[in-house]
Amino acid sequence: MLRSSAARIIRRLSSASSVRLRRPSFSQDCRRRPLSNTIARSKALTFSEHSFIPFAPASAANNVFTASFSSTPFHSASVAPHHDHDSFNSQVTSDHIPPYCDNAASKEEEEEEDSALPPRYSTATDAYSAIELALDSVVKIFTVSSSPNYFLPWQNKSQRETMGSGFVVPGKRILTNAHVVADHTFVLVRKHGSPTKYRAEVQAIGHECDLAILVVESEEFWEDMSFLELGDVPFLQEAVAVVGYPQGGDNISVTKGVVSRVEPTQYVHGATQLMAIQIDAAINPGNSGGPAIMGNKVAGVAFQNLSGAENIGYIIPVPVIKHFIAGVEESGKYVGFCSLGLSCQPTENVQLRNHFRMRPGMTGVLVSKINPLSNAHGILKKDDIILAFDGVPIANDGTVPFRNRERITFDHLVSMKKPNEMAEVRVLRDGDVHDLCVTLQPLQPLVPVHQFDKLPSYFIFAGLVFIPLTQPYLHEYGEDWYNTSPRRLCERALRELPKKAGEQLVILSQVLMDDINAGYERLAESQVKKVNGVEIENLKHLCQLVENCSEESLRIDLDEERVVVMDYHSAKVATSRILERHRIPSTMSSDLMNEHSGPKHESACLS
């Protein structure tokens, strides 16, 4: 009996080994530089080697419910190439082997029991199933990227090469993370078991949800490739297997874990808050963009982990993925996630509820601030109590029911709506209940949180460099940018809301020294208020006011009542020699150049 039991255990171990070594892939030495990005950085959240901060004030401008974010470190799971080949094909260990219980069953009974199970899952765990599905679906992505230099906006930083993962979805497309291909200049993909890399193009990219779609034109690449189907949001403690190409080796890897939590989470790359799934499977650099498989379908996309903790990773759930893909299919491009543009306060205090005439049994949240650009502005009012959204009651803590006795903040319901879709909002106003309709739209903050895949705007006049304030510019001050960047600019970036469409906060970022601007160098890092007495709306407006100046002197009013005055003709002449001295190709960025053609732009760009 013991001998036959031992034989059966050996057979099971042997079958597990054969699964592990079924499709070996080739290893190669990739000697590349590490990833670096100039996107949102701080002590709180980290992206690769750099840091991000969850912007509660900026979130208040765009999200429905302002949650209190913890300063918990997260890491995205992209990776710079490595040289370590002491790795494995898949991280399938002996604890994944089904436990064997010794009993009196004969070999025939055991085989009959196995044959009763569905084929492919007869004796395999989810990890083995994931391997079978992933071999012809998961690809390795090689990205060459170059991010802008926001201190010198007319040039880029040196290029970097990074790696990530992706998988095939219906329609001959590859789904991956946005941060894997952010600021890309060249993208290659390689399928499992192949030494060939194929050129890929980015069809659509959504930085808020950290998702991107790649396409490969080569028909040879698609031979023997199969797509993965999207499943549902897994329940707590359901098993998932994360497949990808993490650091530590060049071959495909599979790690197994269970679902620990489902709730809105800060997305490090996009600095937004959307639903995410926390799992206890290891998500390491390089796993970014790989699928998390449950059964024979995709439960999510791996994208970040928790720094300082072991085996705490996060995957993007299927509802967010479907929202992204549906928007791309309907409009041909990424459309974003909708927002009511509200900042809301919980009403958990009894006296607060009594003050706003909330009757017994009523629950909801208090509207404290409304974005002027939101469609809710003019429909909802400050001090309204939002009782329900699309018929779903909102609790006093801002949550709504979600699945089996779970709760989730109600801004998830808002984010899943399509642009221009109508939402029904029930509010309590001055003791009366009103049913209102609001058209939802994605909203942009006054100061952009990120600016990937585009060059920054700038305008140079007499050595004065003007730019619109962005958070990536503040991130150039280092990982501790929140404390090292100019305090007044940082506070405005995080707290101020736009008053009208197209508004920008324009600053004098630096002064390129010359006789014409001597003495003004200490005025750098100041906000520009007026040009010749006219309040500026954005950088384009400032450029027009300067270029069309008809007075002898040009006066620029800055914050804190500081003033810059120059002789206009002398300043225009000085601009050309300053550009030549600093090897700057143009007085303005390409986006502004399209608005200025003819003699005016030529005279400003003489070299």
Coordinates of C-alpha atoms in Angstrom, one line a residue:
M1 CA 0.0 0.0 0.0
L2 CA 2.8 2.5 1.0
R3 CA 4.7 1.5 -2.1
S4 CA 1.7 2.2 -4.4
S5 CA 1.0 5.5 -2.7
A6 CA 4.6 6.6 -3.1
A7 CA 4.4 5.7 -6.8
R8 CA 1.3 7.8 -7.3
I9 CA 3.0 10.8 -5.6
I10 CA 6.0 10.4 -7.9
R11 CA 3.7 10.3 -10.9
R12 CA 2.1 13.5 -9.8
L13 CA 5.4 15.2 -9.2
S14 CA 6.6 14.0 -12.6
S15 CA 3.6 15.4 -14.4
A16 CA 4.0 18.7 -12.6
S17 CA 7.6 18.9 -13.8
S18 CA 6.6 18.1 -17.3
V19 CA 4.1 21.0 -17.3
R20 CA 6.8 23.3 -16.0
L21 CA 9.2 22.4 -18.8
R22 CA 6.7 22.0 -21.6
R23 CA 7.6 25.1 -23.6
P24 CA 11.1 26.4 -22.8
S25 CA 12.0 29.8 -24.2
F26 CA 15.3 31.3 -25.2
S27 CA 17.3 33.4 -22.8
Q28 CA 19.3 36.4 -23.9
D29 CA 21.5 39.0 -22.3
C30 CA 19.8 42.5 -22.5
R31 CA 22.2 45.1 -21.3
R32 CA 20.1 48.3 -20.9
R33 CA 19.8 51.3 -18.7
P34 CA 17.2 51.6 -15.9
L35 CA 13.9 53.2 -16.4
S36 CA 13.4 56.8 -15.2
N37 CA 10.3 58.9 -15.6
T38 CA 9.5 62.5 -14.8
I39 CA 5.9 61.9 -13.8
A40 CA 4.3 62.4 -10.4
R41 CA 6.8 61.8 -7.6
S42 CA 6.9 62.1 -3.8
K43 CA 7.6 60.1 -0.7
A44 CA 4.1 58.6 -0.7
L45 CA 3.7 56.7 -4.0
T46 CA 6.5 55.4 -6.2
F47 CA 6.8 54.6 -9.9
S48 CA 9.8 52.4 -10.6
E49 CA 12.7 54.2 -9.0
H50 CA 10.8 57.5 -8.6
S51 CA 7.9 58.6 -6.5
F52 CA 4.3 59.6 -6.7
I53 CA 2.0 61.3 -4.3
P54 CA -1.8 60.9 -4.1
F55 CA -3.1 64.3 -4.7
A56 CA -6.1 64.7 -2.5
P57 CA -6.8 68.4 -3.4
A58 CA -6.5 67.6 -7.2
S59 CA -8.6 64.6 -6.6
A60 CA -11.3 66.8 -5.1
A61 CA -11.5 68.7 -8.4
N62 CA -12.0 65.7 -10.5
N63 CA -13.3 62.8 -8.4
V64 CA -16.7 62.6 -6.8
F65 CA -15.9 61.6 -3.3
T66 CA -12.7 63.0 -1.7
A67 CA -11.1 60.1 0.2
S68 CA -8.3 60.5 2.7
F69 CA -5.3 58.8 1.0
S70 CA -2.7 57.1 3.2
S71 CA 1.0 57.8 2.5
T72 CA 1.5 54.2 1.5
P73 CA 4.3 53.4 -1.0
F74 CA 3.3 51.7 -4.2
H75 CA 5.6 50.6 -7.0
S76 CA 4.6 50.0 -10.6
A77 CA 5.7 46.7 -12.0
S78 CA 7.7 47.8 -15.1
V79 CA 11.3 46.8 -15.2
A80 CA 14.6 47.9 -16.6
P81 CA 16.4 45.0 -18.4
H82 CA 18.7 42.8 -16.4
H83 CA 21.5 40.2 -16.8
D84 CA 20.3 37.5 -14.3
H85 CA 19.7 34.1 -15.9
D86 CA 19.5 32.0 -12.7
S87 CA 15.7 32.1 -13.0
F88 CA 13.0 29.7 -13.8
N89 CA 10.4 29.2 -16.5
S90 CA 7.5 29.4 -14.1
Q91 CA 7.3 29.9 -10.4
V92 CA 5.3 26.7 -9.8
T93 CA 6.4 25.2 -6.5
S94 CA 5.5 22.0 -4.7
D95 CA 2.8 23.7 -2.7
H96 CA 0.9 24.1 -6.0
I97 CA 0.7 20.3 -6.4
P98 CA -2.7 19.0 -5.4
P99 CA -2.4 17.3 -1.9
Y100 CA -2.5 13.5 -2.0
C101 CA -4.6 11.7 0.5
D102 CA -3.7 8.1 1.0
N103 CA -6.7 5.8 0.9
A104 CA -7.8 2.4 -0.3
A105 CA -8.7 3.6 -3.8
S106 CA -7.2 1.5 -6.5
K107 CA -5.4 2.8 -9.5
E108 CA -8.5 2.3 -11.7
E109 CA -10.7 4.3 -9.2
E110 CA -8.2 7.1 -9.2
E111 CA -8.1 7.2 -13.0
E112 CA -11.9 7.1 -13.1
E113 CA -12.1 10.0 -10.7
D114 CA -9.6 12.1 -12.7
S115 CA -11.5 11.3 -16.0
A116 CA -14.7 12.7 -14.5
L117 CA -13.1 16.2 -14.2
P118 CA -13.1 18.5 -17.2
P119 CA -10.1 18.0 -19.5
R120 CA -7.1 20.3 -18.8
Y121 CA -8.1 20.9 -15.2
S122 CA -8.2 17.2 -14.2
T123 CA -5.2 17.3 -11.9
A124 CA -3.8 20.8 -12.6
T125 CA -4.1 23.8 -10.3
D126 CA -5.0 27.3 -11.6
A127 CA -1.2 27.9 -12.0
Y128 CA -0.9 25.1 -14.5
S129 CA -4.0 26.2 -16.3
A130 CA -2.6 29.7 -16.5
I131 CA 0.6 28.3 -18.1
E132 CA -1.4 26.5 -20.7
L133 CA -3.4 29.7 -21.6
A134 CA -0.4 32.0 -21.4
L135 CA 2.1 30.3 -23.6
D136 CA 0.3 31.4 -26.8
S137 CA -1.1 34.7 -25.5
V138 CA 1.4 36.6 -23.2
V139 CA 4.2 38.6 -24.8
K140 CA 7.2 40.4 -23.7
I141 CA 7.4 44.1 -24.5
F142 CA 10.6 46.1 -25.1
T143 CA 10.2 49.9 -25.1
V144 CA 12.6 52.7 -25.9
S145 CA 11.3 55.9 -24.4
S146 CA 12.4 59.5 -24.0
S147 CA 10.7 61.9 -21.6
P148 CA 10.7 65.7 -21.8
N149 CA 13.0 67.9 -19.8
Y150 CA 10.6 70.3 -18.1
F151 CA 13.3 72.6 -16.9
L152 CA 14.6 72.9 -20.6
P153 CA 11.3 72.2 -22.4
W154 CA 12.8 72.5 -25.9
Q155 CA 14.7 69.3 -25.5
N156 CA 14.2 65.7 -24.3
K157 CA 16.2 63.6 -21.8
S158 CA 18.3 60.7 -22.9
Q159 CA 16.4 57.7 -24.1
R160 CA 15.8 54.7 -21.8
E161 CA 15.0 51.1 -22.5
T162 CA 12.5 49.2 -20.4
M163 CA 10.6 45.9 -20.4
G164 CA 7.1 44.8 -19.5
S165 CA 4.4 42.3 -20.3
G166 CA 1.2 42.2 -22.4
F167 CA -1.4 39.7 -23.7
V168 CA -3.5 39.2 -26.7
V169 CA -7.1 40.2 -26.7
P170 CA -9.8 39.8 -29.4
G171 CA -9.2 41.8 -32.6
K172 CA -5.5 41.0 -33.0
R173 CA -4.6 43.6 -30.3
I174 CA -2.2 43.5 -27.3
L175 CA -3.3 44.9 -24.0
T176 CA -0.6 46.2 -21.6
N177 CA 0.0 49.0 -19.1
A178 CA 0.3 52.6 -20.2
H179 CA 3.4 53.1 -18.1
V180 CA 5.1 50.3 -20.1
V181 CA 5.0 52.4 -23.3
A182 CA 4.7 56.0 -21.9
D183 CA 6.8 58.5 -23.8
H184 CA 7.7 55.7 -26.2
T185 CA 9.8 56.2 -29.4
F186 CA 10.1 52.6 -30.4
V187 CA 8.2 49.4 -29.2
L188 CA 9.0 45.8 -29.9
V189 CA 7.2 42.6 -28.8
R190 CA 8.3 39.0 -28.5
K191 CA 6.1 36.0 -28.1
H192 CA 6.9 33.0 -25.9
G193 CA 9.4 30.5 -27.3
S194 CA 10.4 32.8 -30.2
P195 CA 13.8 34.6 -30.7
T196 CA 12.2 37.2 -33.0
K197 CA 11.0 40.6 -31.9
Y198 CA 8.3 42.4 -33.9
R199 CA 7.6 46.1 -34.3
A200 CA 4.5 47.3 -32.5
E201 CA 2.5 50.5 -32.6
V202 CA 0.5 52.1 -29.8
Q203 CA -3.1 52.3 -31.0
A204 CA -4.6 53.9 -27.9
I205 CA -3.3 54.8 -24.4
G206 CA -5.1 55.8 -21.3
H207 CA -2.8 57.1 -18.6
E208 CA -5.5 57.6 -16.0
C209 CA -6.4 53.9 -16.0
D210 CA -2.8 52.8 -16.9
L211 CA -3.8 50.8 -20.0
A212 CA -2.7 50.7 -23.6
I213 CA -3.5 48.8 -26.7
L214 CA -0.7 47.8 -29.2
V215 CA -1.1 46.5 -32.7
V216 CA 1.4 44.4 -34.7
E217 CA 1.2 44.5 -38.5
S218 CA 3.3 41.4 -39.1
E219 CA 1.1 38.4 -40.0
E220 CA 3.9 36.1 -39.0
F221 CA 3.6 37.3 -35.4
W222 CA 0.0 36.3 -35.2
E223 CA 0.6 32.7 -36.3
D224 CA -0.3 30.2 -33.5
M225 CA -1.3 33.1 -31.2
S226 CA -4.6 32.9 -29.3
F227 CA -6.4 35.6 -27.4
L228 CA -7.6 35.6 -23.8
E229 CA -11.2 36.4 -22.8
L230 CA -12.1 38.9 -20.1
G231 CA -13.9 37.4 -17.1
D232 CA -15.6 39.0 -14.1
V233 CA -14.4 40.6 -10.9
P234 CA -13.2 37.8 -8.6
F235 CA -14.6 37.4 -5.1
L236 CA -12.5 37.5 -2.0
Q237 CA -10.2 34.5 -1.5
E238 CA -10.6 33.4 -5.1
A239 CA -7.3 32.1 -6.6
V240 CA -5.6 34.0 -9.5
A241 CA -2.4 33.4 -11.4
V242 CA -0.3 36.3 -12.6
V243 CA 1.6 35.7 -15.8
G244 CA 4.4 37.8 -17.2
Y245 CA 8.1 38.5 -17.5
P246 CA 9.3 39.9 -14.2
Q247 CA 12.9 40.6 -13.2
G248 CA 15.1 37.7 -12.4
G249 CA 15.0 36.0 -15.7
D250 CA 14.1 36.2 -19.4
N251 CA 11.4 33.5 -19.6
I252 CA 7.8 33.6 -18.8
S253 CA 6.8 33.4 -15.1
V254 CA 3.7 32.4 -13.2
T255 CA 2.9 33.3 -9.6
K256 CA -0.2 32.3 -7.8
G257 CA -2.2 34.1 -5.1
V258 CA -5.7 34.9 -3.8
V259 CA -7.8 38.0 -3.9
S260 CA -7.5 40.0 -0.7
R261 CA -9.5 43.2 -1.3
V262 CA -11.5 45.0 -4.0
E263 CA -11.8 48.8 -3.7
P264 CA -10.9 52.1 -5.3
T265 CA -7.2 52.5 -5.1
Q266 CA -4.7 55.2 -6.1
Y267 CA -3.3 54.4 -9.6
V268 CA 0.4 55.4 -9.3
H269 CA 0.9 56.2 -13.0
G270 CA -2.1 58.3 -13.6
A271 CA -2.5 59.7 -10.1
T272 CA -6.2 58.9 -10.2
Q273 CA -8.4 56.7 -8.0
L274 CA -10.2 53.8 -9.7
M275 CA -11.3 50.3 -8.7
A276 CA -8.4 47.9 -8.2
I277 CA -8.0 44.4 -6.9
Q278 CA -5.4 43.6 -4.2
I279 CA -3.9 40.1 -4.4
D280 CA -1.2 38.4 -2.4
A281 CA 0.7 37.1 -5.5
A282 CA 4.1 38.6 -6.2
I283 CA 4.0 41.4 -8.8
N284 CA 7.5 42.4 -9.5
P285 CA 9.1 44.8 -12.0
G286 CA 8.5 43.4 -15.4
N287 CA 5.1 42.0 -14.6
S288 CA 3.4 45.2 -15.7
G289 CA 0.8 44.5 -18.3
G290 CA 0.6 40.8 -17.7
P291 CA -2.7 39.1 -17.2
A292 CA -4.1 37.8 -13.9
I293 CA -5.9 34.6 -14.8
M294 CA -8.8 33.0 -12.9
G295 CA -9.9 29.7 -14.4
N296 CA -9.6 30.2 -18.1
K297 CA -10.3 33.9 -18.3
V298 CA -8.6 37.2 -17.4
A299 CA -9.5 38.7 -14.0
G300 CA -7.3 41.8 -14.4
V301 CA -4.0 43.3 -15.5
A302 CA -1.0 43.5 -13.2
F303 CA 0.2 47.1 -12.7
Q304 CA 1.7 48.0 -9.3
N305 CA 2.7 46.6 -5.9
L306 CA 3.0 47.9 -2.4
S307 CA 6.4 49.0 -1.5
G308 CA 7.9 47.7 1.8
A309 CA 5.4 44.8 2.0
E310 CA 5.8 41.3 0.8
N311 CA 3.5 39.8 -1.9
I312 CA 1.0 42.6 -2.0
G313 CA 0.2 43.5 -5.6
Y314 CA -2.6 45.2 -7.5
I315 CA -4.4 44.4 -10.7
I316 CA -6.7 46.5 -12.9
P317 CA -10.2 44.8 -12.8
V318 CA -12.2 43.9 -15.8
P319 CA -14.8 46.7 -15.5
V320 CA -12.0 49.3 -15.9
I321 CA -10.5 47.3 -18.8
K322 CA -13.9 47.0 -20.6
H323 CA -14.6 50.7 -20.1
F324 CA -11.2 51.6 -21.7
I325 CA -11.6 49.2 -24.6
A326 CA -15.2 50.2 -25.3
G327 CA -14.3 53.9 -25.4
V328 CA -11.5 53.1 -27.9
E329 CA -13.8 51.0 -30.1
E330 CA -16.6 53.6 -30.1
S331 CA -14.5 56.8 -30.7
G332 CA -11.2 55.4 -32.1
K333 CA -9.3 56.9 -29.2
Y334 CA -9.1 57.0 -25.4
V335 CA -12.0 59.0 -24.0
G336 CA -11.3 59.1 -20.3
F337 CA -13.3 58.5 -17.1
C338 CA -16.2 60.7 -16.2
S339 CA -16.5 62.8 -13.0
L340 CA -19.1 64.9 -11.4
G341 CA -16.5 67.4 -10.4
L342 CA -17.5 67.5 -6.8
S343 CA -15.8 67.5 -3.4
C344 CA -18.0 65.8 -0.9
Q345 CA -18.0 65.5 2.9
P346 CA -19.3 62.5 4.9
T347 CA -22.4 63.1 7.1
E348 CA -21.6 60.6 9.8
N349 CA -22.1 63.2 12.5
V350 CA -25.7 63.4 13.9
Q351 CA -25.6 67.1 14.5
L352 CA -24.4 67.7 10.9
R353 CA -27.3 65.7 9.6
N354 CA -29.8 67.5 11.8
H355 CA -28.5 70.8 10.6
F356 CA -29.2 70.0 7.0
R357 CA -32.7 68.6 7.8
M358 CA -31.9 64.9 7.1
R359 CA -34.8 62.9 8.3
P360 CA -34.4 59.5 10.1
G361 CA -33.4 56.9 7.5
M362 CA -31.9 59.4 5.1
T363 CA -28.2 58.9 4.2
G364 CA -25.9 60.7 1.9
V365 CA -22.9 63.0 1.5
L366 CA -22.6 66.8 1.7
V367 CA -21.5 68.8 -1.4
S368 CA -18.7 71.1 -0.3
K369 CA -17.2 72.3 -3.6
I370 CA -18.2 72.1 -7.3
N371 CA -15.8 72.4 -10.3
P372 CA -16.9 75.4 -12.4
L373 CA -16.3 73.4 -15.6
S374 CA -18.4 70.5 -14.5
N375 CA -21.9 70.0 -15.9
A376 CA -23.0 69.7 -12.3
H377 CA -22.2 73.3 -11.8
G378 CA -25.5 75.2 -11.9
I379 CA -27.5 72.0 -11.3
L380 CA -26.1 71.0 -8.0
K381 CA -25.4 73.5 -5.3
K382 CA -23.0 73.8 -2.3
D383 CA -24.6 72.3 0.8
D384 CA -26.7 69.9 -1.2
I385 CA -27.0 66.4 0.3
I386 CA -26.5 63.7 -2.4
L387 CA -28.9 60.9 -1.3
A388 CA -28.6 58.5 -4.3
F389 CA -26.8 58.2 -7.7
D390 CA -28.7 56.4 -10.5
G391 CA -31.1 55.0 -7.9
V392 CA -28.4 53.5 -5.7
P393 CA -28.6 54.9 -2.1
I394 CA -25.4 56.5 -0.8
A395 CA -24.4 55.9 2.8
N396 CA -23.2 58.6 5.2
D397 CA -19.6 57.6 4.6
G398 CA -19.9 57.9 0.8
T399 CA -20.1 54.2 0.0
V400 CA -22.7 52.1 -1.9
P401 CA -23.4 48.4 -1.9
F402 CA -21.1 46.2 -3.9
R403 CA -21.6 42.5 -4.5
N404 CA -21.9 40.2 -1.4
R405 CA -22.0 42.5 1.6
E406 CA -19.1 44.6 0.3
R407 CA -19.1 48.4 -0.1
I408 CA -17.3 50.7 -2.4
T409 CA -17.1 54.5 -2.7
F410 CA -19.8 55.9 -5.0
D411 CA -17.4 57.6 -7.3
H412 CA -16.8 54.2 -8.8
L413 CA -20.4 54.4 -10.2
V414 CA -19.6 57.7 -11.7
S415 CA -16.3 56.6 -13.3
M416 CA -17.9 53.7 -15.0
K417 CA -20.4 56.0 -16.9
K418 CA -19.6 56.9 -20.5
P419 CA -18.9 60.4 -21.7
N420 CA -22.1 62.4 -22.4
E421 CA -24.2 59.8 -20.5
M422 CA -26.9 61.1 -18.3
A423 CA -27.0 60.3 -14.6
E424 CA -29.9 60.7 -12.1
V425 CA -28.9 62.4 -8.9
R426 CA -31.3 62.6 -5.9
V427 CA -30.4 65.5 -3.6
L428 CA -31.8 67.0 -0.4
R429 CA -31.9 70.8 -0.6
D430 CA -33.3 73.0 2.1
G431 CA -35.2 70.0 3.5
D432 CA -36.8 69.1 0.1
V433 CA -35.9 66.1 -2.1
H434 CA -35.1 66.8 -5.7
D435 CA -34.4 64.4 -8.6
L436 CA -31.9 66.0 -11.0
C437 CA -30.2 64.9 -14.2
V438 CA -26.5 65.6 -14.9
T439 CA -24.6 64.9 -18.1
L440 CA -21.2 63.4 -17.2
Q441 CA -17.9 64.3 -18.8
P442 CA -14.2 63.7 -18.1
L443 CA -12.7 66.8 -16.4
Q444 CA -9.2 68.2 -16.5
P445 CA -7.6 70.0 -13.6
L446 CA -6.2 73.5 -13.8
V447 CA -2.7 72.1 -13.4
P448 CA -2.2 68.8 -15.3
V449 CA -1.2 65.9 -13.2
H450 CA 0.7 64.2 -16.0
Q451 CA 1.8 65.0 -19.6
F452 CA 2.9 61.8 -21.3
D453 CA 3.5 61.4 -25.0
K454 CA 3.6 65.1 -25.7
L455 CA 6.2 67.9 -25.6
P456 CA 5.8 70.6 -23.1
S457 CA 4.7 74.1 -24.2
Y458 CA 7.1 77.1 -23.8
F459 CA 7.6 80.7 -25.0
I460 CA 10.8 82.6 -24.8
F461 CA 11.1 86.4 -25.0
A462 CA 14.2 88.3 -24.1
G463 CA 15.5 85.3 -22.2
L464 CA 12.4 85.0 -20.1
V465 CA 11.1 81.4 -20.3
F466 CA 7.3 81.1 -19.9
I467 CA 5.6 77.8 -19.4
P468 CA 2.2 76.5 -18.2
L469 CA 2.6 75.1 -14.7
T470 CA 2.3 71.3 -14.6
Q471 CA 3.0 68.8 -11.9
P472 CA 5.7 67.1 -14.0
Y473 CA 7.5 70.4 -13.9
L474 CA 7.4 70.4 -10.1
H475 CA 8.6 66.8 -10.1
E476 CA 11.8 67.9 -11.7
Y477 CA 12.8 69.3 -8.2
G478 CA 13.4 65.7 -7.1
E479 CA 11.7 62.9 -5.2
D480 CA 10.9 65.3 -2.3
W481 CA 9.5 67.8 -4.7
Y482 CA 6.5 68.6 -2.5
N483 CA 8.9 70.2 0.0
T484 CA 11.7 71.4 -2.4
S485 CA 9.6 73.0 -5.1
P486 CA 8.3 76.6 -4.8
R487 CA 5.7 76.4 -2.1
R488 CA 3.3 78.9 -3.6
L489 CA 3.3 77.1 -7.0
C490 CA 2.9 73.7 -5.3
E491 CA -0.1 74.9 -3.3
R492 CA -1.8 76.4 -6.4
A493 CA -1.1 73.2 -8.4
L494 CA -2.8 71.0 -5.8
R495 CA -5.7 73.2 -4.7
E496 CA -6.9 75.7 -7.4
L497 CA -9.7 74.9 -9.7
P498 CA -10.1 76.3 -13.3
K499 CA -12.6 79.1 -13.7
K500 CA -13.1 78.7 -17.4
A501 CA -12.2 76.3 -20.2
G502 CA -8.7 76.6 -21.6
E503 CA -7.3 78.3 -18.5
Q504 CA -3.7 77.8 -17.6
L505 CA -1.5 78.9 -14.7
V506 CA 1.5 80.5 -16.6
I507 CA 4.8 80.9 -14.8
L508 CA 8.2 82.5 -15.5
S509 CA 10.2 79.3 -15.1
Q510 CA 13.7 80.8 -15.5
V511 CA 15.7 83.7 -16.9
L512 CA 18.4 83.0 -19.6
M513 CA 20.9 85.7 -18.6
D514 CA 21.6 88.7 -20.9
D515 CA 22.1 92.4 -20.6
I516 CA 18.5 93.0 -21.5
N517 CA 17.2 91.0 -18.4
A518 CA 19.9 91.6 -15.9
G519 CA 18.4 92.1 -12.4
Y520 CA 15.3 90.0 -13.2
E521 CA 16.9 86.6 -12.5
R522 CA 15.5 86.5 -9.0
L523 CA 11.9 86.7 -10.3
A524 CA 12.0 83.2 -11.7
E525 CA 9.4 80.7 -10.5
S526 CA 6.8 83.4 -10.4
Q527 CA 3.2 83.3 -11.8
V528 CA 2.5 85.7 -14.6
K529 CA -0.7 87.7 -14.0
K530 CA -0.8 90.5 -16.7
V531 CA 0.8 91.7 -19.9
N532 CA 0.5 95.4 -20.5
G533 CA -2.5 95.5 -18.1
V534 CA -4.4 92.6 -19.7
E535 CA -5.0 89.5 -17.6
I536 CA -3.6 86.4 -19.3
E537 CA -5.8 83.3 -19.8
N538 CA -3.1 80.8 -20.9
L539 CA 0.3 80.6 -22.5
K540 CA -1.1 81.0 -26.0
H541 CA -2.8 84.2 -24.9
L542 CA 0.4 85.5 -23.3
C543 CA 2.3 84.7 -26.5
Q544 CA -0.3 86.7 -28.6
L545 CA -0.1 89.7 -26.3
V546 CA 3.7 89.8 -26.4
E547 CA 3.9 89.2 -30.2
N548 CA 1.3 91.8 -30.9
C549 CA 2.6 94.5 -28.6
S550 CA 2.3 98.0 -30.2
E551 CA 3.8 100.0 -27.3
E552 CA 7.4 101.0 -26.8
S553 CA 7.6 99.3 -23.4
L554 CA 6.5 95.8 -22.5
R555 CA 5.2 95.4 -18.9
I556 CA 4.7 92.0 -17.3
D557 CA 3.0 91.8 -13.9
L558 CA 3.9 88.8 -11.7
D559 CA 2.5 87.6 -8.4
E560 CA 3.4 89.3 -5.2
E561 CA 3.1 92.6 -7.0
R562 CA 6.4 92.3 -8.9
V563 CA 6.9 93.8 -12.3
V564 CA 9.1 93.3 -15.3
V565 CA 9.5 96.2 -17.8
M566 CA 11.6 96.1 -21.1
D567 CA 12.0 98.2 -24.2
Y568 CA 10.1 96.1 -26.6
H569 CA 12.3 96.6 -29.7
S570 CA 15.5 96.0 -27.8
A571 CA 14.0 92.9 -26.2
K572 CA 13.0 91.4 -29.6
V573 CA 16.6 91.9 -30.9
A574 CA 18.0 90.4 -27.8
T575 CA 15.8 87.3 -28.2
S576 CA 17.6 86.2 -31.3
R577 CA 21.1 86.3 -29.8
I578 CA 19.9 84.6 -26.6
L579 CA 18.5 81.7 -28.6
E580 CA 21.7 81.4 -30.6
R581 CA 23.8 81.5 -27.5
H582 CA 21.8 78.7 -25.8
R583 CA 21.3 76.6 -29.0
I584 CA 17.5 76.8 -28.7
P585 CA 15.8 76.2 -32.1
S586 CA 12.7 78.4 -31.7
T587 CA 11.2 81.0 -29.5
M588 CA 8.1 78.8 -28.9
S589 CA 7.0 75.2 -28.9
S590 CA 5.4 73.6 -31.9
D591 CA 1.9 73.8 -30.5
L592 CA 2.2 77.6 -30.3
M593 CA 4.0 77.8 -33.5
N594 CA 0.9 76.7 -35.4
E595 CA -0.9 79.7 -34.1
H596 CA 1.9 82.1 -35.2
S597 CA 3.0 82.2 -38.8
G598 CA 4.4 84.8 -41.0
P599 CA 6.7 87.8 -40.3
K600 CA 6.0 87.9 -36.5
H601 CA 7.3 84.4 -35.9
E602 CA 10.3 84.9 -38.2
S603 CA 11.5 88.0 -36.5
A604 CA 11.3 86.3 -33.2
C605 CA 13.3 83.3 -34.4
L606 CA 16.2 84.9 -36.1
S607 CA 19.5 83.2 -35.4

